[in-house]
Coordinates of C-alpha atoms and ligand atoms in Angstrom, one line a residue:
X20 CA 0.0 0.0 0.0
X21 CA 1.4 3.3 -1.0
X22 CA 1.8 5.9 1.7
X23 CA 0.1 8.5 -0.5
X24 CA -3.1 6.4 -0.7
X25 CA -3.2 6.0 3.0
X26 CA -2.4 9.7 3.5
X27 CA -5.3 10.6 1.2
X28 CA -7.7 8.3 3.1
X29 CA -6.6 9.7 6.4
X30 CA -6.9 13.2 5.1
X31 CA -10.4 12.6 3.9
X32 CA -11.9 10.4 6.6
X33 CA -9.7 10.0 9.7
X34 CA -11.3 10.8 13.1
X35 CA -8.4 11.5 15.5
X36 CA -8.1 8.9 18.1
X37 CA -11.1 7.0 16.7
X38 CA -10.5 6.1 13.1
X39 CA -7.3 5.9 11.0
X40 CA -6.1 4.0 7.9
X41 CA -2.9 2.0 8.1
X42 CA -1.0 -0.7 6.2
X43 CA -2.5 -3.8 7.7
X44 CA -1.4 -7.5 7.4
X45 CA 0.2 -8.1 4.0
X46 CA 0.6 -4.4 3.6
X47 CA -3.1 -4.2 2.6
X48 CA -5.0 -1.0 3.6
X49 CA -7.1 -1.3 6.6
X50 CA -9.1 0.9 9.0
X51 CA -8.4 0.9 12.7
X52 CA -11.5 1.9 14.7
X53 CA -11.6 2.7 18.4
X54 CA -14.7 3.5 20.4
X55 CA -14.0 3.6 24.1
X56 CA -12.7 0.2 25.1
X57 CA -13.8 -1.4 21.9
X58 CA -11.6 -1.8 18.9
X59 CA -12.0 -3.1 15.4
X60 CA -10.0 -3.6 12.3
X61 CA -11.5 -3.5 8.8
X62 CA -9.7 -4.5 5.7
X63 CA -10.7 -2.4 2.7
X64 CA -10.4 -5.4 0.5
X65 CA -13.7 -7.2 0.9
X66 CA -15.0 -4.5 3.5
X67 CA -13.9 -7.3 5.8
X68 CA -14.0 -6.8 9.5
X69 CA -11.0 -8.8 10.6
X70 CA -11.0 -8.1 14.3
X71 CA -13.4 -6.8 17.0
X72 CA -13.3 -6.9 20.7
X73 CA -12.9 -5.1 24.0
X74 CA -9.4 -4.2 25.3
X75 CA -8.2 -6.8 27.7
X76 CA -10.9 -9.3 26.9
X77 CA -10.7 -12.4 24.5
X78 CA -11.3 -11.5 20.9
X79 CA -14.9 -11.9 19.7
X80 CA -14.1 -12.7 16.1
X81 CA -11.8 -15.6 15.1
X82 CA -9.2 -15.5 12.3
X83 CA -6.9 -18.3 11.2
X84 CA -3.2 -17.9 11.8
X85 CA -2.8 -19.1 8.2
X86 CA -5.2 -16.5 6.8
X87 CA -4.0 -14.9 3.6
X88 CA -3.9 -11.1 3.3
X89 CA -3.2 -10.7 -0.4
X90 CA -4.8 -9.0 -3.3
X91 CA -7.9 -10.9 -4.6
X92 CA -7.7 -13.5 -1.8
X93 CA -10.5 -14.0 0.7
X94 CA -9.5 -13.8 4.3
X95 CA -10.2 -16.9 6.5
X96 CA -11.8 -15.4 9.5
X97 CA -13.5 -12.2 10.7
X98 CA -16.6 -11.4 8.7
X99 CA -16.3 -12.0 5.0
X100 CA -19.1 -10.4 2.9
X101 CA -20.6 -13.0 0.6
X102 CA -22.4 -11.4 -2.2
X103 CA -24.2 -11.5 -4.7
X104 CA -24.6 -15.2 -4.1
X105 CA -24.1 -17.5 -1.1
X106 CA -22.1 -20.7 -1.5
X107 CA -21.4 -22.1 -5.0
X108 CA -22.8 -20.1 -8.0
X109 CA -26.2 -21.6 -8.7
X110 CA -25.4 -22.6 -12.3
X111 CA -21.6 -22.2 -12.9
X112 CA -19.2 -23.9 -10.4
X113 CA -16.3 -22.0 -12.1
X114 CA -17.4 -18.7 -10.6
X115 CA -16.1 -17.9 -7.1
X116 CA -17.8 -19.5 -4.1
X117 CA -19.8 -16.9 -2.1
X118 CA -19.6 -14.3 -4.9
X119 CA -17.0 -11.7 -5.5
X120 CA -17.6 -8.9 -3.0
X121 CA -15.1 -10.5 -0.5
X122 CA -12.3 -10.4 -3.1
X123 CA -12.7 -6.9 -4.4
X124 CA -11.2 -3.6 -3.1
X125 CA -13.9 -1.4 -1.7
X126 CA -13.8 2.4 -1.5
X127 CA -14.0 4.1 1.9
X128 CA -16.7 6.7 1.5
X129 CA -17.8 7.9 5.0
X130 CA -17.0 8.1 8.7
X131 CA -19.1 9.3 11.6
X132 CA -19.3 9.1 15.3
X133 CA -21.9 9.6 18.0
X134 CA -23.5 7.9 21.0
X135 CA -20.3 5.9 21.7
X136 CA -20.3 4.4 18.2
X137 CA -17.7 5.1 15.5
X138 CA -18.9 4.1 12.0
X139 CA -17.2 3.6 8.7
X140 CA -18.9 3.2 5.4
X141 CA -17.4 1.4 2.4
X142 CA -18.8 1.0 -1.1
X143 CA -18.4 -1.4 -4.0
X144 CA -19.9 -0.8 -7.5
X145 CA -19.9 -2.8 -10.6
X146 CA -16.9 -2.7 -13.0
X147 CA -15.5 -4.8 -15.9
X148 CA -14.4 -7.6 -13.5
X149 CA -17.7 -7.9 -11.6
X150 CA -19.8 -7.7 -14.8
X151 CA -17.8 -10.6 -16.3
X152 CA -18.9 -12.6 -13.3
X153 CA -22.4 -11.2 -12.9
X154 CA -23.7 -9.0 -15.7
X155 CA -25.6 -6.4 -13.6
X156 CA -25.1 -2.9 -12.4
X157 CA -25.1 -2.5 -8.6
X158 CA -24.1 -0.4 -5.7
X159 CA -23.2 -2.2 -2.4
X160 CA -22.5 -0.3 0.8
X161 CA -21.4 -1.6 4.1
X162 CA -21.6 0.5 7.3
X163 CA -19.6 -1.0 10.2
X164 CA -20.5 0.5 13.6
X165 CA -18.1 -0.1 16.4
X166 CA -19.0 0.4 20.1
X167 CA -20.3 -1.9 22.8
X168 CA -21.9 -3.9 19.9
X169 CA -20.5 -4.4 16.4
X170 CA -23.1 -3.6 13.8
X171 CA -22.9 -4.4 10.1
X172 CA -25.4 -3.0 7.6
X173 CA -25.0 -4.2 4.1
X174 CA -27.2 -2.4 1.6
X175 CA -27.6 -3.4 -2.0
X176 CA -29.0 -1.0 -4.5
X177 CA -30.2 -1.8 -8.0
X178 CA -29.3 1.3 -10.2
X179 CA -30.2 -0.5 -13.4
X180 CA -33.4 -0.9 -15.5
X181 CA -33.9 -4.6 -15.0
X182 CA -34.6 -6.5 -11.7
X183 CA -31.7 -8.2 -10.0
X184 CA -31.8 -11.2 -7.6
X185 CA -29.2 -11.2 -4.9
X186 CA -28.1 -13.5 -2.1
X187 CA -25.2 -13.4 0.3
X188 CA -24.2 -13.4 3.9
X189 CA -22.3 -11.7 6.7
X190 CA -20.2 -14.8 7.2
X191 CA -19.1 -14.2 10.8
X192 CA -16.4 -16.4 12.4
X193 CA -16.6 -16.3 16.2
X194 CA -13.9 -17.2 18.6
X195 CA -14.8 -19.8 21.2
X196 CA -12.8 -21.6 23.9
X197 CA -13.8 -25.1 22.7
X198 CA -16.5 -25.6 20.1
X199 CA -17.5 -28.9 21.7
X200 CA -18.4 -27.1 24.9
X201 CA -20.4 -24.3 23.3
X202 CA -24.1 -24.2 22.2
X203 CA -26.2 -22.0 20.1
X204 CA -29.6 -20.9 21.4
X205 CA -32.2 -19.4 19.1
X206 CA -32.7 -22.0 16.4
X207 CA -34.8 -24.5 18.4
X208 CA -37.7 -25.8 16.2
X209 CA -36.2 -24.4 12.9
X210 CA -35.9 -26.6 9.9
X211 CA -32.5 -26.9 8.4
X212 CA -30.8 -28.2 5.3
X213 CA -27.8 -30.3 6.2
X214 CA -25.4 -29.4 3.4
X215 CA -23.3 -32.5 4.1
X216 CA -26.1 -34.9 3.3
X217 CA -28.7 -32.9 1.4
X218 CA -31.3 -33.9 4.0
X219 CA -33.7 -31.6 5.9
X220 CA -34.2 -31.9 9.7
X221 CA -35.8 -29.9 12.5
X222 CA -33.5 -28.5 15.2
X223 CA -34.3 -30.1 18.6
X224 CA -32.9 -28.0 21.4
X225 CA -29.8 -25.8 21.3
X226 CA -27.3 -26.5 18.5
X227 CA -24.2 -28.4 19.7
X228 CA -21.1 -29.3 17.7
X229 CA -19.4 -32.7 17.8
X230 CA -18.6 -33.3 14.2
X231 CA -18.4 -31.3 10.9
X232 CA -21.5 -29.0 10.7
X233 CA -22.7 -27.2 7.6
X234 CA -26.3 -26.2 7.9
X235 CA -28.7 -23.7 6.4
X236 CA -31.5 -22.9 8.9
X237 CA -34.5 -21.6 7.0
X238 CA -37.5 -19.3 7.8
X239 CA -35.7 -17.9 10.8
X240 CA -35.3 -14.2 11.8
X241 CA -34.3 -15.2 15.3
X242 CA -31.4 -13.8 17.3
X243 CA -28.8 -16.5 18.0
X244 CA -26.7 -16.6 21.1
X245 CA -23.5 -18.6 21.4
X246 CA -23.1 -19.8 25.0
X247 CA -19.4 -20.3 25.9
X248 CA -19.2 -21.4 29.5
X249 CA -15.4 -21.8 29.4
X250 CA -14.9 -18.2 28.5
X251 CA -17.9 -17.3 30.7
X252 CA -19.6 -15.3 28.0
X253 CA -22.3 -15.3 25.4
X254 CA -22.1 -13.7 22.0
X255 CA -25.5 -12.7 20.5
X256 CA -26.1 -12.1 16.9
X257 CA -29.3 -10.2 16.1
X258 CA -30.3 -9.7 12.5
X259 CA -32.6 -8.0 10.0
X260 CA -33.2 -8.6 6.3
X261 CA -32.3 -12.3 6.7
X262 CA -34.5 -15.4 6.9
X263 CA -31.6 -17.9 6.8
X264 CA -28.9 -18.5 9.4
X265 CA -25.9 -20.7 8.5
X266 CA -23.9 -22.7 11.1
X267 CA -20.5 -24.0 10.0
X268 CA -17.5 -25.7 11.6
X269 CA -15.2 -27.7 9.2
X270 CA -14.0 -30.2 11.9
X271 CA -11.0 -32.4 11.3
X272 CA -11.1 -33.5 7.6
X273 CA -12.3 -30.3 6.0
X274 CA -9.9 -28.2 8.1
X275 CA -7.1 -30.4 6.6
X276 CA -8.4 -29.7 3.1
X277 CA -8.4 -25.9 3.6
X278 CA -5.0 -24.4 2.9
X279 CA -5.7 -21.3 4.9
X280 CA -7.0 -23.1 8.0
X281 CA -4.6 -24.8 10.3
X282 CA -5.4 -28.4 11.2
X283 CA -5.7 -27.8 14.9
X284 CA -7.8 -24.6 14.7
X285 CA -11.3 -25.9 14.3
X286 CA -12.1 -26.3 18.0
X287 CA -11.5 -22.5 18.5
X288 CA -14.1 -21.2 16.0
X289 CA -17.7 -21.3 15.1
X290 CA -19.5 -19.6 12.2
X291 CA -23.0 -18.3 12.7
X292 CA -23.8 -16.5 9.5
X293 CA -26.5 -13.9 8.9
X294 CA -27.6 -15.0 5.4
X295 CA -29.7 -14.6 2.4
X296 CA -28.9 -18.2 1.4
X297 CA -30.6 -20.1 -1.5
X298 CA -34.4 -20.0 -0.8
X299 CA -34.0 -16.6 0.8
X300 CA -32.6 -14.5 -2.1
X301 CA -34.1 -11.1 -2.7
X302 CA -35.2 -9.6 -6.0
X303 CA -34.6 -5.9 -6.3
X304 CA -36.8 -3.9 -8.8
X305 CA -35.0 -1.0 -10.6
X306 CA -34.1 1.5 -8.0
X307 CA -34.9 -1.0 -5.2
X308 CA -32.7 -1.7 -2.2
X309 CA -32.2 -4.4 0.4
X310 CA -30.4 -4.2 3.7
X311 CA -28.9 -7.2 5.5
X312 CA -27.8 -6.4 9.0
X313 CA -26.3 -8.0 12.0
X314 CA -25.7 -6.7 15.6
X315 CA -23.1 -8.7 17.5
X316 CA -22.4 -8.3 21.2
X317 CA -20.7 -10.2 23.9
X318 CA -21.9 -10.4 27.5
X319 CA -20.7 -12.2 30.7
X320 CA -22.7 -15.3 31.7
X321 CA -24.7 -14.9 34.9
Ligands
BG6_155 C1 -20.0 -21.7 4.7 C2 -20.5 -22.8 3.8 O1 -20.9 -20.7 4.7 O2 -18.7 -21.3 4.2 C3 -19.6 -24.0 3.7 O3 -21.8 -23.2 4.3 C4 -18.2 -23.4 3.3 O4 -20.0 -24.9 2.8 C5 -17.8 -22.3 4.2 O5 -17.3 -24.5 3.3 C6 -16.4 -21.7 3.8 O6 -16.4 -21.3 2.5 P1 -15.1 -20.7 1.8 O7 -15.5 -20.4 0.4 O8 -14.8 -19.4 2.6 O9 -14.1 -21.7 2.0

């Protein structure tokens, strides 16, 4: 990252002591945001929140020690933005999994503060590269709010003359002490597609993890809460604009297959994703917009 680019970003948007732009991991530009005791790092590539937490407390988000921070590469951890589709492309497996938004450089367009929250807005618009993968005009904006909660608001706008159909996810990776000792509350009674078998089941009781898990929970707007007794905390994920929640842990074999995921890391993470997964895509009329949002907060147990 050239100093001149960072200087220009800081000149335009920095909030002294609250928000600054620096060369992050791999020399990639990122924003450092501080709001009271809370701190977040946001990579401009992918509009990717790579860290969030309270000073002196365990991190809330997880990132692999093998994560790649390089142009065009998705980062393994934090909160990748999956868009305009979730998972494999519906008809063409050659197109990137989870869309292209997480691989593109976004523009920083706004900064604001108030009520203990510091916010940064990033924007991605269509260009030759995105139109080759998805032939539609679009404007996508992510506002990240940092304070006692972390908020993400992803708004897609259709500036074109034809309707567009979009899916996606705020693919949040959470840090847990031991995934086999955690549970997720909020999905009781929800039907889910087990992506490992293609079968549908109904969730009985809290979700617990003791093997590879890759599930799309449908018809649910519920807040999910990760209960982590070993860390003595919960992490709640409230959402809007989403009727699907994805729960993922790669476990032993899949972790081995992922080059940017160390073999021994799967017990320390759990993905609970605020999604517009297949079956929950949104069609935007010309001029239409859709906001997918998540509010993430940790709290002590008891
Ligand atoms: C999850 C999917 O959302 O993301 C999984 O349900 C997938 O099937 C996982 O393996 C990670 O995807 P990627 O493309 O970042 O390796």
